[in-house]
Amino acid sequence: MAARIASCILLAVIIANPSRVVKVPGTKDFKLVTLIDASRSMLTKDDSGFSRLSKIATIVNDKDIHDNLQNFAKTETYLFADGCVPTTLPFAVQPLPGDTNFGGAMTHVLRQDELGVPVGAVLLLSDGRSNAGPSPQDVAKRFAHAGVPITTVLAA
């Protein structure tokens, strides 16, 4: 009897022919948000005399990199410390007042998602020092639940 039931279930699954269709999003169906830490700790200089923020600016402001990101998706760039400020590229190397606030910046990005094109990915550039504000882990869990990957690049 159990074999007959199992055979009927298997036959029903074969006849139903279940499939999963995954739509590949176009480059304008989502946005890539870049969060750049502009807190005081990013003014720390390395042995060659360059600050962490100026190193990030050199890379992010590079025209080829900027064009490649634009071809990948719609992009938005924010500088953050205690607050989160939208910026355009190339951005000026100006620190913002306050400490690093990952959680606040990521929460800002989630709120912006409700207003327009959905966030497809976040690129977070920071030194990870002097963290203040909401727990970055708690906010990252909300991103994970929404299926939005966060890529973090640390500047040391």
PDB file of C-alpha atoms in Angstrom:
ATOM      1  CA  MET A   1       0.000   0.000   0.000  1.00  0.00           C
ATOM      2  CA  ALA A   2       2.826   2.405   0.913  1.00  0.00           C
ATOM      3  CA  ALA A   3       4.567   1.638  -2.392  1.00  0.00           C
ATOM      4  CA  ARG A   4       1.379   2.432  -4.336  1.00  0.00           C
ATOM      5  CA  ILE A   5       0.943   5.753  -2.513  1.00  0.00           C
ATOM      6  CA  ALA A   6       4.582   6.648  -3.132  1.00  0.00           C
ATOM      7  CA  SER A   7       4.199   5.693  -6.821  1.00  0.00           C
ATOM      8  CA  CYS A   8       1.085   7.870  -7.145  1.00  0.00           C
ATOM      9  CA  ILE A   9       2.849  10.842  -5.549  1.00  0.00           C
ATOM     10  CA  LEU A  10       5.870  10.389  -7.807  1.00  0.00           C
ATOM     11  CA  LEU A  11       3.636  10.121 -10.869  1.00  0.00           C
ATOM     12  CA  ALA A  12       1.769  13.296  -9.851  1.00  0.00           C
ATOM     13  CA  VAL A  13       5.074  15.169  -9.485  1.00  0.00           C
ATOM     14  CA  ILE A  14       6.262  13.940 -12.899  1.00  0.00           C
ATOM     15  CA  ILE A  15       2.988  14.965 -14.562  1.00  0.00           C
ATOM     16  CA  ALA A  16       2.980  18.384 -12.854  1.00  0.00           C
ATOM     17  CA  ASN A  17       6.520  19.021 -14.169  1.00  0.00           C
ATOM     18  CA  PRO A  18       7.372  21.678 -11.578  1.00  0.00           C
ATOM     19  CA  SER A  19       9.909  24.272 -12.613  1.00  0.00           C
ATOM     20  CA  ARG A  20      11.392  27.418 -11.184  1.00  0.00           C
ATOM     21  CA  VAL A  21      11.778  30.504 -13.336  1.00  0.00           C
ATOM     22  CA  VAL A  22      14.365  33.034 -12.203  1.00  0.00           C
ATOM     23  CA  LYS A  23      14.212  36.435 -13.824  1.00  0.00           C
ATOM     24  CA  VAL A  24      17.639  37.962 -14.354  1.00  0.00           C
ATOM     25  CA  PRO A  25      17.304  41.641 -13.470  1.00  0.00           C
ATOM     26  CA  GLY A  26      18.317  44.256 -15.993  1.00  0.00           C
ATOM     27  CA  THR A  27      20.876  46.905 -15.148  1.00  0.00           C
ATOM     28  CA  LYS A  28      18.165  49.476 -14.432  1.00  0.00           C
ATOM     29  CA  ASP A  29      15.889  47.185 -12.373  1.00  0.00           C
ATOM     30  CA  PHE A  30      17.846  47.757  -9.173  1.00  0.00           C
ATOM     31  CA  LYS A  31      20.406  50.109  -7.709  1.00  0.00           C
ATOM     32  CA  LEU A  32      23.853  49.652  -6.269  1.00  0.00           C
ATOM     33  CA  VAL A  33      24.379  51.812  -3.202  1.00  0.00           C
ATOM     34  CA  THR A  34      27.930  52.735  -2.227  1.00  0.00           C
ATOM     35  CA  LEU A  35      28.392  53.839   1.394  1.00  0.00           C
ATOM     36  CA  ILE A  36      31.687  55.634   2.060  1.00  0.00           C
ATOM     37  CA  ASP A  37      32.810  56.178   5.640  1.00  0.00           C
ATOM     38  CA  ALA A  38      33.767  59.858   5.979  1.00  0.00           C
ATOM     39  CA  SER A  39      34.149  59.886   9.771  1.00  0.00           C
ATOM     40  CA  ARG A  40      37.130  61.323  11.649  1.00  0.00           C
ATOM     41  CA  SER A  41      38.852  57.935  11.847  1.00  0.00           C
ATOM     42  CA  MET A  42      39.137  57.914   8.045  1.00  0.00           C
ATOM     43  CA  LEU A  43      41.595  60.827   8.298  1.00  0.00           C
ATOM     44  CA  THR A  44      44.222  58.497   9.780  1.00  0.00           C
ATOM     45  CA  LYS A  45      47.276  58.561   7.519  1.00  0.00           C
ATOM     46  CA  ASP A  46      49.455  55.650   6.477  1.00  0.00           C
ATOM     47  CA  ASP A  47      53.250  55.609   6.227  1.00  0.00           C
ATOM     48  CA  SER A  48      53.134  57.320   2.829  1.00  0.00           C
ATOM     49  CA  GLY A  49      51.090  60.232   4.244  1.00  0.00           C
ATOM     50  CA  PHE A  50      47.757  59.444   2.563  1.00  0.00           C
ATOM     51  CA  SER A  51      44.565  59.263   4.608  1.00  0.00           C
ATOM     52  CA  ARG A  52      42.195  56.320   4.363  1.00  0.00           C
ATOM     53  CA  LEU A  53      39.517  58.602   2.924  1.00  0.00           C
ATOM     54  CA  SER A  54      41.825  59.997   0.237  1.00  0.00           C
ATOM     55  CA  LYS A  55      42.795  56.456  -0.816  1.00  0.00           C
ATOM     56  CA  ILE A  56      39.133  55.501  -1.171  1.00  0.00           C
ATOM     57  CA  ALA A  57      38.453  58.727  -3.096  1.00  0.00           C
ATOM     58  CA  THR A  58      41.287  57.942  -5.515  1.00  0.00           C
ATOM     59  CA  ILE A  59      39.775  54.552  -6.324  1.00  0.00           C
ATOM     60  CA  VAL A  60      36.063  55.432  -6.330  1.00  0.00           C
ATOM     61  CA  ASN A  61      36.573  58.663  -8.291  1.00  0.00           C
ATOM     62  CA  ASP A  62      38.474  56.824 -11.055  1.00  0.00           C
ATOM     63  CA  LYS A  63      36.472  57.346 -14.264  1.00  0.00           C
ATOM     64  CA  ASP A  64      36.830  53.732 -15.474  1.00  0.00           C
ATOM     65  CA  ILE A  65      35.596  52.328 -12.173  1.00  0.00           C
ATOM     66  CA  HIS A  66      32.720  54.810 -12.076  1.00  0.00           C
ATOM     67  CA  ASP A  67      31.713  53.966 -15.669  1.00  0.00           C
ATOM     68  CA  ASN A  68      31.850  50.215 -14.955  1.00  0.00           C
ATOM     69  CA  LEU A  69      29.581  50.648 -11.935  1.00  0.00           C
ATOM     70  CA  GLN A  70      27.148  52.730 -14.017  1.00  0.00           C
ATOM     71  CA  ASN A  71      27.043  49.953 -16.643  1.00  0.00           C
ATOM     72  CA  PHE A  72      26.314  47.396 -13.922  1.00  0.00           C
ATOM     73  CA  ALA A  73      23.347  49.157 -12.308  1.00  0.00           C
ATOM     74  CA  LYS A  74      21.882  52.467 -11.301  1.00  0.00           C
ATOM     75  CA  THR A  75      24.189  53.813  -8.614  1.00  0.00           C
ATOM     76  CA  GLU A  76      23.807  56.000  -5.562  1.00  0.00           C
ATOM     77  CA  THR A  77      26.696  57.109  -3.394  1.00  0.00           C
ATOM     78  CA  TYR A  78      26.511  58.316   0.192  1.00  0.00           C
ATOM     79  CA  LEU A  79      29.120  59.629   2.602  1.00  0.00           C
ATOM     80  CA  PHE A  80      28.383  58.744   6.202  1.00  0.00           C
ATOM     81  CA  ALA A  81      29.545  59.328   9.748  1.00  0.00           C
ATOM     82  CA  ASP A  82      26.903  60.251  12.342  1.00  0.00           C
ATOM     83  CA  GLY A  83      24.661  61.219   9.428  1.00  0.00           C
ATOM     84  CA  CYS A  84      24.284  60.025   5.839  1.00  0.00           C
ATOM     85  CA  VAL A  85      24.735  62.526   2.979  1.00  0.00           C
ATOM     86  CA  PRO A  86      24.176  61.794  -0.724  1.00  0.00           C
ATOM     87  CA  THR A  87      27.098  62.702  -2.956  1.00  0.00           C
ATOM     88  CA  THR A  88      28.036  62.568  -6.597  1.00  0.00           C
ATOM     89  CA  LEU A  89      31.224  61.248  -8.105  1.00  0.00           C
ATOM     90  CA  PRO A  90      33.862  62.502  -8.074  1.00  0.00           C
ATOM     91  CA  PHE A  91      33.393  63.355  -4.420  1.00  0.00           C
ATOM     92  CA  ALA A  92      35.531  65.763  -2.429  1.00  0.00           C
ATOM     93  CA  VAL A  93      37.680  64.384   0.368  1.00  0.00           C
ATOM     94  CA  GLN A  94      35.898  66.128   3.215  1.00  0.00           C
ATOM     95  CA  PRO A  95      35.277  64.399   6.537  1.00  0.00           C
ATOM     96  CA  LEU A  96      31.871  64.542   8.176  1.00  0.00           C
ATOM     97  CA  PRO A  97      31.451  65.230  11.883  1.00  0.00           C
ATOM     98  CA  GLY A  98      31.057  62.278  14.210  1.00  0.00           C
ATOM     99  CA  ASP A  99      31.957  58.633  14.457  1.00  0.00           C
ATOM    100  CA  THR A 100      31.364  55.724  12.097  1.00  0.00           C
ATOM    101  CA  ASN A 101      27.673  54.792  12.107  1.00  0.00           C
ATOM    102  CA  PHE A 102      27.238  51.704   9.882  1.00  0.00           C
ATOM    103  CA  GLY A 103      23.834  50.899  11.275  1.00  0.00           C
ATOM    104  CA  GLY A 104      22.474  54.392  10.709  1.00  0.00           C
ATOM    105  CA  ALA A 105      23.790  54.556   7.137  1.00  0.00           C
ATOM    106  CA  MET A 106      22.410  51.115   6.253  1.00  0.00           C
ATOM    107  CA  THR A 107      19.037  51.965   7.828  1.00  0.00           C
ATOM    108  CA  HIS A 108      18.982  55.126   5.688  1.00  0.00           C
ATOM    109  CA  VAL A 109      19.522  52.957   2.594  1.00  0.00           C
ATOM    110  CA  LEU A 110      16.643  50.653   3.581  1.00  0.00           C
ATOM    111  CA  ARG A 111      14.312  53.643   3.981  1.00  0.00           C
ATOM    112  CA  GLN A 112      15.346  54.992   0.564  1.00  0.00           C
ATOM    113  CA  ASP A 113      14.475  51.597  -0.944  1.00  0.00           C
ATOM    114  CA  GLU A 114      10.795  52.201  -0.213  1.00  0.00           C
ATOM    115  CA  LEU A 115      10.795  55.368  -2.351  1.00  0.00           C
ATOM    116  CA  GLY A 116      11.989  54.095  -5.703  1.00  0.00           C
ATOM    117  CA  VAL A 117      14.106  51.494  -7.443  1.00  0.00           C
ATOM    118  CA  PRO A 118      14.897  48.623  -5.062  1.00  0.00           C
ATOM    119  CA  VAL A 119      18.366  48.233  -3.628  1.00  0.00           C
ATOM    120  CA  GLY A 120      20.065  45.244  -5.265  1.00  0.00           C
ATOM    121  CA  ALA A 121      23.434  45.465  -3.523  1.00  0.00           C
ATOM    122  CA  VAL A 122      25.390  47.597  -1.077  1.00  0.00           C
ATOM    123  CA  LEU A 123      29.116  48.343  -1.221  1.00  0.00           C
ATOM    124  CA  LEU A 124      30.380  49.522   2.172  1.00  0.00           C
ATOM    125  CA  LEU A 125      33.813  51.198   2.325  1.00  0.00           C
ATOM    126  CA  SER A 126      35.088  51.851   5.851  1.00  0.00           C
ATOM    127  CA  ASP A 127      37.869  51.297   8.344  1.00  0.00           C
ATOM    128  CA  GLY A 128      35.367  49.826  10.827  1.00  0.00           C
ATOM    129  CA  ARG A 129      36.615  51.989  13.685  1.00  0.00           C
ATOM    130  CA  SER A 130      34.685  54.040  16.234  1.00  0.00           C
ATOM    131  CA  ASN A 131      31.364  52.410  15.484  1.00  0.00           C
ATOM    132  CA  ALA A 132      28.361  54.248  16.930  1.00  0.00           C
ATOM    133  CA  GLY A 133      24.612  54.047  16.465  1.00  0.00           C
ATOM    134  CA  PRO A 134      22.439  50.976  15.899  1.00  0.00           C
ATOM    135  CA  SER A 135      24.022  47.533  15.787  1.00  0.00           C
ATOM    136  CA  PRO A 136      25.410  46.871  12.279  1.00  0.00           C
ATOM    137  CA  GLN A 137      24.705  43.145  12.773  1.00  0.00           C
ATOM    138  CA  ASP A 138      20.997  43.769  13.427  1.00  0.00           C
ATOM    139  CA  VAL A 139      20.671  45.991  10.357  1.00  0.00           C
ATOM    140  CA  ALA A 140      22.656  43.489   8.242  1.00  0.00           C
ATOM    141  CA  LYS A 141      20.155  40.784   9.253  1.00  0.00           C
ATOM    142  CA  ARG A 142      17.371  42.966   7.827  1.00  0.00           C
ATOM    143  CA  PHE A 143      19.314  43.227   4.554  1.00  0.00           C
ATOM    144  CA  ALA A 144      19.841  39.452   4.518  1.00  0.00           C
ATOM    145  CA  HIS A 145      16.127  38.905   5.091  1.00  0.00           C
ATOM    146  CA  ALA A 146      15.418  41.236   2.124  1.00  0.00           C
ATOM    147  CA  GLY A 147      17.952  39.313  -0.021  1.00  0.00           C
ATOM    148  CA  VAL A 148      20.258  42.307  -0.467  1.00  0.00           C
ATOM    149  CA  PRO A 149      23.973  41.444  -0.350  1.00  0.00           C
ATOM    150  CA  ILE A 150      26.400  43.764   1.427  1.00  0.00           C
ATOM    151  CA  THR A 151      30.017  43.767   0.296  1.00  0.00           C
ATOM    152  CA  THR A 152      32.407  45.356   2.746  1.00  0.00           C
ATOM    153  CA  VAL A 153      35.842  46.677   1.847  1.00  0.00           C
ATOM    154  CA  LEU A 154      37.975  47.709   4.791  1.00  0.00           C
ATOM    155  CA  ALA A 155      40.460  50.537   4.506  1.00  0.00           C
ATOM    156  CA  ALA A 156      43.362  50.065   6.865  1.00  0.00           C
TER     157      ALA A 156
END
